């Protein structure tokens, strides 16, 4: 059974850091790329970053480049999103999702087959 479980969300002050985790089961990171997406109530879900562990390929949205880093631990079947220099506009529910590809993208959200339940990130003083 395929499952993705996010953790690590919470409340952080502007300029602070958080690390999100996406633990996957039912498949290995060699066969699926993992993407991180976020959504604010009333707005469309947007892509944040993705990683294809089989090729090392990564992609970042322009809004998070230089601040967020995605990485994967194949031994733990877990993908991380290290978020630094957080801004209030980063506040959202963050989801991880799985796409069967060697070169992930953020543009075609419908290609992601499996999704986690989301974790809330709130950046506020």
JSON list of C-alpha atoms in Angstrom, two decimals, residues 19-119:
[
{"chain": "A", "resi": 19, "resn": "UNK", "atom": "CA", "xyz": [12.58, 21.01, 8.10]},
{"chain": "A", "resi": 20, "resn": "UNK", "atom": "CA", "xyz": [9.70, 19.08, 6.63]},
{"chain": "A", "resi": 21, "resn": "UNK", "atom": "CA", "xyz": [9.87, 15.31, 6.17]},
{"chain": "A", "resi": 22, "resn": "UNK", "atom": "CA", "xyz": [7.97, 13.09, 3.74]},
{"chain": "A", "resi": 23, "resn": "UNK", "atom": "CA", "xyz": [8.17, 9.43, 4.71]},
{"chain": "A", "resi": 24, "resn": "UNK", "atom": "CA", "xyz": [7.06, 7.12, 1.93]},
{"chain": "A", "resi": 25, "resn": "UNK", "atom": "CA", "xyz": [6.07, 3.46, 1.91]},
{"chain": "A", "resi": 26, "resn": "UNK", "atom": "CA", "xyz": [4.90, 1.07, -0.77]},
{"chain": "A", "resi": 27, "resn": "UNK", "atom": "CA", "xyz": [7.59, 2.13, -3.24]},
{"chain": "A", "resi": 28, "resn": "UNK", "atom": "CA", "xyz": [11.22, 3.26, -3.26]},
{"chain": "A", "resi": 29, "resn": "UNK", "atom": "CA", "xyz": [12.63, 6.69, -4.03]},
{"chain": "A", "resi": 30, "resn": "UNK", "atom": "CA", "xyz": [14.55, 5.18, -6.94]},
{"chain": "A", "resi": 31, "resn": "UNK", "atom": "CA", "xyz": [11.31, 4.60, -8.81]},
{"chain": "A", "resi": 32, "resn": "UNK", "atom": "CA", "xyz": [9.35, 7.74, -7.97]},
{"chain": "A", "resi": 33, "resn": "UNK", "atom": "CA", "xyz": [10.15, 11.42, -7.82]},
{"chain": "A", "resi": 34, "resn": "UNK", "atom": "CA", "xyz": [8.84, 13.38, -4.84]},
{"chain": "A", "resi": 35, "resn": "UNK", "atom": "CA", "xyz": [7.46, 16.88, -5.07]},
{"chain": "A", "resi": 36, "resn": "UNK", "atom": "CA", "xyz": [6.52, 19.40, -2.40]},
{"chain": "A", "resi": 37, "resn": "UNK", "atom": "CA", "xyz": [3.50, 21.60, -2.99]},
{"chain": "A", "resi": 38, "resn": "UNK", "atom": "CA", "xyz": [1.73, 24.17, -0.85]},
{"chain": "A", "resi": 39, "resn": "UNK", "atom": "CA", "xyz": [-1.72, 25.66, -0.65]},
{"chain": "A", "resi": 40, "resn": "UNK", "atom": "CA", "xyz": [-3.31, 28.62, 1.06]},
{"chain": "A", "resi": 41, "resn": "UNK", "atom": "CA", "xyz": [-7.10, 28.59, 1.56]},
{"chain": "A", "resi": 42, "resn": "UNK", "atom": "CA", "xyz": [-8.80, 30.20, -1.42]},
{"chain": "A", "resi": 43, "resn": "UNK", "atom": "CA", "xyz": [-5.75, 29.89, -3.65]},
{"chain": "A", "resi": 44, "resn": "UNK", "atom": "CA", "xyz": [-4.52, 27.27, -6.08]},
{"chain": "A", "resi": 45, "resn": "UNK", "atom": "CA", "xyz": [-1.99, 24.70, -4.97]},
{"chain": "A", "resi": 46, "resn": "UNK", "atom": "CA", "xyz": [1.50, 25.62, -6.16]},
{"chain": "A", "resi": 47, "resn": "UNK", "atom": "CA", "xyz": [4.69, 23.66, -6.67]},
{"chain": "A", "resi": 48, "resn": "UNK", "atom": "CA", "xyz": [7.59, 24.35, -4.33]},
{"chain": "A", "resi": 49, "resn": "UNK", "atom": "CA", "xyz": [10.30, 21.83, -5.15]},
{"chain": "A", "resi": 50, "resn": "UNK", "atom": "CA", "xyz": [10.84, 18.29, -6.39]},
{"chain": "A", "resi": 51, "resn": "UNK", "atom": "CA", "xyz": [13.57, 15.69, -6.50]},
{"chain": "A", "resi": 52, "resn": "UNK", "atom": "CA", "xyz": [14.21, 12.62, -8.63]},
{"chain": "A", "resi": 53, "resn": "UNK", "atom": "CA", "xyz": [16.56, 10.46, -6.57]},
{"chain": "A", "resi": 54, "resn": "UNK", "atom": "CA", "xyz": [17.36, 8.16, -9.51]},
{"chain": "A", "resi": 55, "resn": "UNK", "atom": "CA", "xyz": [19.01, 11.02, -11.44]},
{"chain": "A", "resi": 56, "resn": "UNK", "atom": "CA", "xyz": [19.70, 13.61, -8.73]},
{"chain": "A", "resi": 57, "resn": "UNK", "atom": "CA", "xyz": [17.55, 16.09, -10.62]},
{"chain": "A", "resi": 58, "resn": "UNK", "atom": "CA", "xyz": [15.95, 18.84, -8.51]},
{"chain": "A", "resi": 59, "resn": "UNK", "atom": "CA", "xyz": [13.68, 21.77, -9.30]},
{"chain": "A", "resi": 60, "resn": "UNK", "atom": "CA", "xyz": [12.68, 24.81, -7.25]},
{"chain": "A", "resi": 61, "resn": "UNK", "atom": "CA", "xyz": [10.02, 27.45, -7.64]},
{"chain": "A", "resi": 62, "resn": "UNK", "atom": "CA", "xyz": [11.50, 30.92, -8.12]},
{"chain": "A", "resi": 63, "resn": "UNK", "atom": "CA", "xyz": [9.89, 32.08, -4.87]},
{"chain": "A", "resi": 64, "resn": "UNK", "atom": "CA", "xyz": [11.95, 29.64, -2.77]},
{"chain": "A", "resi": 65, "resn": "UNK", "atom": "CA", "xyz": [15.25, 29.43, -4.66]},
{"chain": "A", "resi": 66, "resn": "UNK", "atom": "CA", "xyz": [18.19, 30.07, -2.37]},
{"chain": "A", "resi": 67, "resn": "UNK", "atom": "CA", "xyz": [16.04, 29.57, 0.73]},
{"chain": "A", "resi": 68, "resn": "UNK", "atom": "CA", "xyz": [14.73, 26.00, 0.47]},
{"chain": "A", "resi": 69, "resn": "UNK", "atom": "CA", "xyz": [16.72, 22.82, -0.10]},
{"chain": "A", "resi": 70, "resn": "UNK", "atom": "CA", "xyz": [15.25, 19.44, -1.04]},
{"chain": "A", "resi": 71, "resn": "UNK", "atom": "CA", "xyz": [17.06, 16.19, -0.33]},
{"chain": "A", "resi": 72, "resn": "UNK", "atom": "CA", "xyz": [16.38, 12.49, -0.12]},
{"chain": "A", "resi": 73, "resn": "UNK", "atom": "CA", "xyz": [17.54, 9.63, 2.08]},
{"chain": "A", "resi": 74, "resn": "UNK", "atom": "CA", "xyz": [17.01, 6.41, 0.15]},
{"chain": "A", "resi": 75, "resn": "UNK", "atom": "CA", "xyz": [17.88, 4.26, 3.16]},
{"chain": "A", "resi": 76, "resn": "UNK", "atom": "CA", "xyz": [15.08, 5.86, 5.15]},
{"chain": "A", "resi": 77, "resn": "UNK", "atom": "CA", "xyz": [12.76, 6.27, 2.16]},
{"chain": "A", "resi": 78, "resn": "UNK", "atom": "CA", "xyz": [12.29, 9.87, 3.22]},
{"chain": "A", "resi": 79, "resn": "UNK", "atom": "CA", "xyz": [12.50, 13.21, 1.42]},
{"chain": "A", "resi": 80, "resn": "UNK", "atom": "CA", "xyz": [13.24, 16.41, 3.31]},
{"chain": "A", "resi": 81, "resn": "UNK", "atom": "CA", "xyz": [12.52, 20.04, 2.60]},
{"chain": "A", "resi": 82, "resn": "UNK", "atom": "CA", "xyz": [14.82, 22.33, 4.56]},
{"chain": "A", "resi": 83, "resn": "UNK", "atom": "CA", "xyz": [13.24, 25.78, 4.69]},
{"chain": "A", "resi": 84, "resn": "UNK", "atom": "CA", "xyz": [15.29, 28.78, 5.80]},
{"chain": "A", "resi": 85, "resn": "UNK", "atom": "CA", "xyz": [14.76, 32.54, 5.86]},
{"chain": "A", "resi": 86, "resn": "UNK", "atom": "CA", "xyz": [11.06, 31.90, 6.11]},
{"chain": "A", "resi": 87, "resn": "UNK", "atom": "CA", "xyz": [8.63, 34.68, 5.22]},
{"chain": "A", "resi": 88, "resn": "UNK", "atom": "CA", "xyz": [4.98, 35.18, 6.18]},
{"chain": "A", "resi": 89, "resn": "UNK", "atom": "CA", "xyz": [4.06, 34.43, 2.56]},
{"chain": "A", "resi": 90, "resn": "UNK", "atom": "CA", "xyz": [5.45, 30.90, 3.03]},
{"chain": "A", "resi": 91, "resn": "UNK", "atom": "CA", "xyz": [2.51, 30.19, 5.33]},
{"chain": "A", "resi": 92, "resn": "UNK", "atom": "CA", "xyz": [0.50, 27.32, 3.82]},
{"chain": "A", "resi": 93, "resn": "UNK", "atom": "CA", "xyz": [-0.35, 23.65, 4.10]},
{"chain": "A", "resi": 94, "resn": "UNK", "atom": "CA", "xyz": [2.56, 21.74, 2.59]},
{"chain": "A", "resi": 95, "resn": "UNK", "atom": "CA", "xyz": [1.97, 18.47, 0.77]},
{"chain": "A", "resi": 96, "resn": "UNK", "atom": "CA", "xyz": [4.34, 15.90, -0.65]},
{"chain": "A", "resi": 97, "resn": "UNK", "atom": "CA", "xyz": [3.42, 13.83, -3.67]},
{"chain": "A", "resi": 98, "resn": "UNK", "atom": "CA", "xyz": [4.90, 11.06, -5.82]},
{"chain": "A", "resi": 99, "resn": "UNK", "atom": "CA", "xyz": [5.39, 11.04, -9.59]},
{"chain": "A", "resi": 100, "resn": "UNK", "atom": "CA", "xyz": [6.74, 8.12, -11.58]},
{"chain": "A", "resi": 101, "resn": "UNK", "atom": "CA", "xyz": [9.47, 9.92, -13.52]},
{"chain": "A", "resi": 102, "resn": "UNK", "atom": "CA", "xyz": [13.22, 10.38, -13.62]},
{"chain": "A", "resi": 103, "resn": "UNK", "atom": "CA", "xyz": [12.93, 14.13, -14.21]},
{"chain": "A", "resi": 104, "resn": "UNK", "atom": "CA", "xyz": [10.30, 15.73, -12.03]},
{"chain": "A", "resi": 105, "resn": "UNK", "atom": "CA", "xyz": [8.56, 18.97, -12.82]},
{"chain": "A", "resi": 106, "resn": "UNK", "atom": "CA", "xyz": [6.31, 21.29, -10.86]},
{"chain": "A", "resi": 107, "resn": "UNK", "atom": "CA", "xyz": [4.20, 22.48, -13.78]},
{"chain": "A", "resi": 108, "resn": "UNK", "atom": "CA", "xyz": [2.10, 19.37, -14.30]},
{"chain": "A", "resi": 109, "resn": "UNK", "atom": "CA", "xyz": [0.61, 18.68, -10.91]},
{"chain": "A", "resi": 110, "resn": "UNK", "atom": "CA", "xyz": [-1.83, 16.15, -12.32]},
{"chain": "A", "resi": 111, "resn": "UNK", "atom": "CA", "xyz": [1.01, 13.75, -13.10]},
{"chain": "A", "resi": 112, "resn": "UNK", "atom": "CA", "xyz": [1.58, 13.15, -9.38]},
{"chain": "A", "resi": 113, "resn": "UNK", "atom": "CA", "xyz": [-0.20, 9.91, -8.51]},
{"chain": "A", "resi": 114, "resn": "UNK", "atom": "CA", "xyz": [-0.01, 9.80, -4.74]},
{"chain": "A", "resi": 115, "resn": "UNK", "atom": "CA", "xyz": [-0.38, 12.56, -2.14]},
{"chain": "A", "resi": 116, "resn": "UNK", "atom": "CA", "xyz": [0.14, 12.95, 1.57]},
{"chain": "A", "resi": 117, "resn": "UNK", "atom": "CA", "xyz": [-2.32, 14.55, 3.98]},
{"chain": "A", "resi": 118, "resn": "UNK", "atom": "CA", "xyz": [-0.38, 17.78, 4.41]},
{"chain": "A", "resi": 119, "resn": "UNK", "atom": "CA", "xyz": [1.32, 19.61, 7.26]}
]
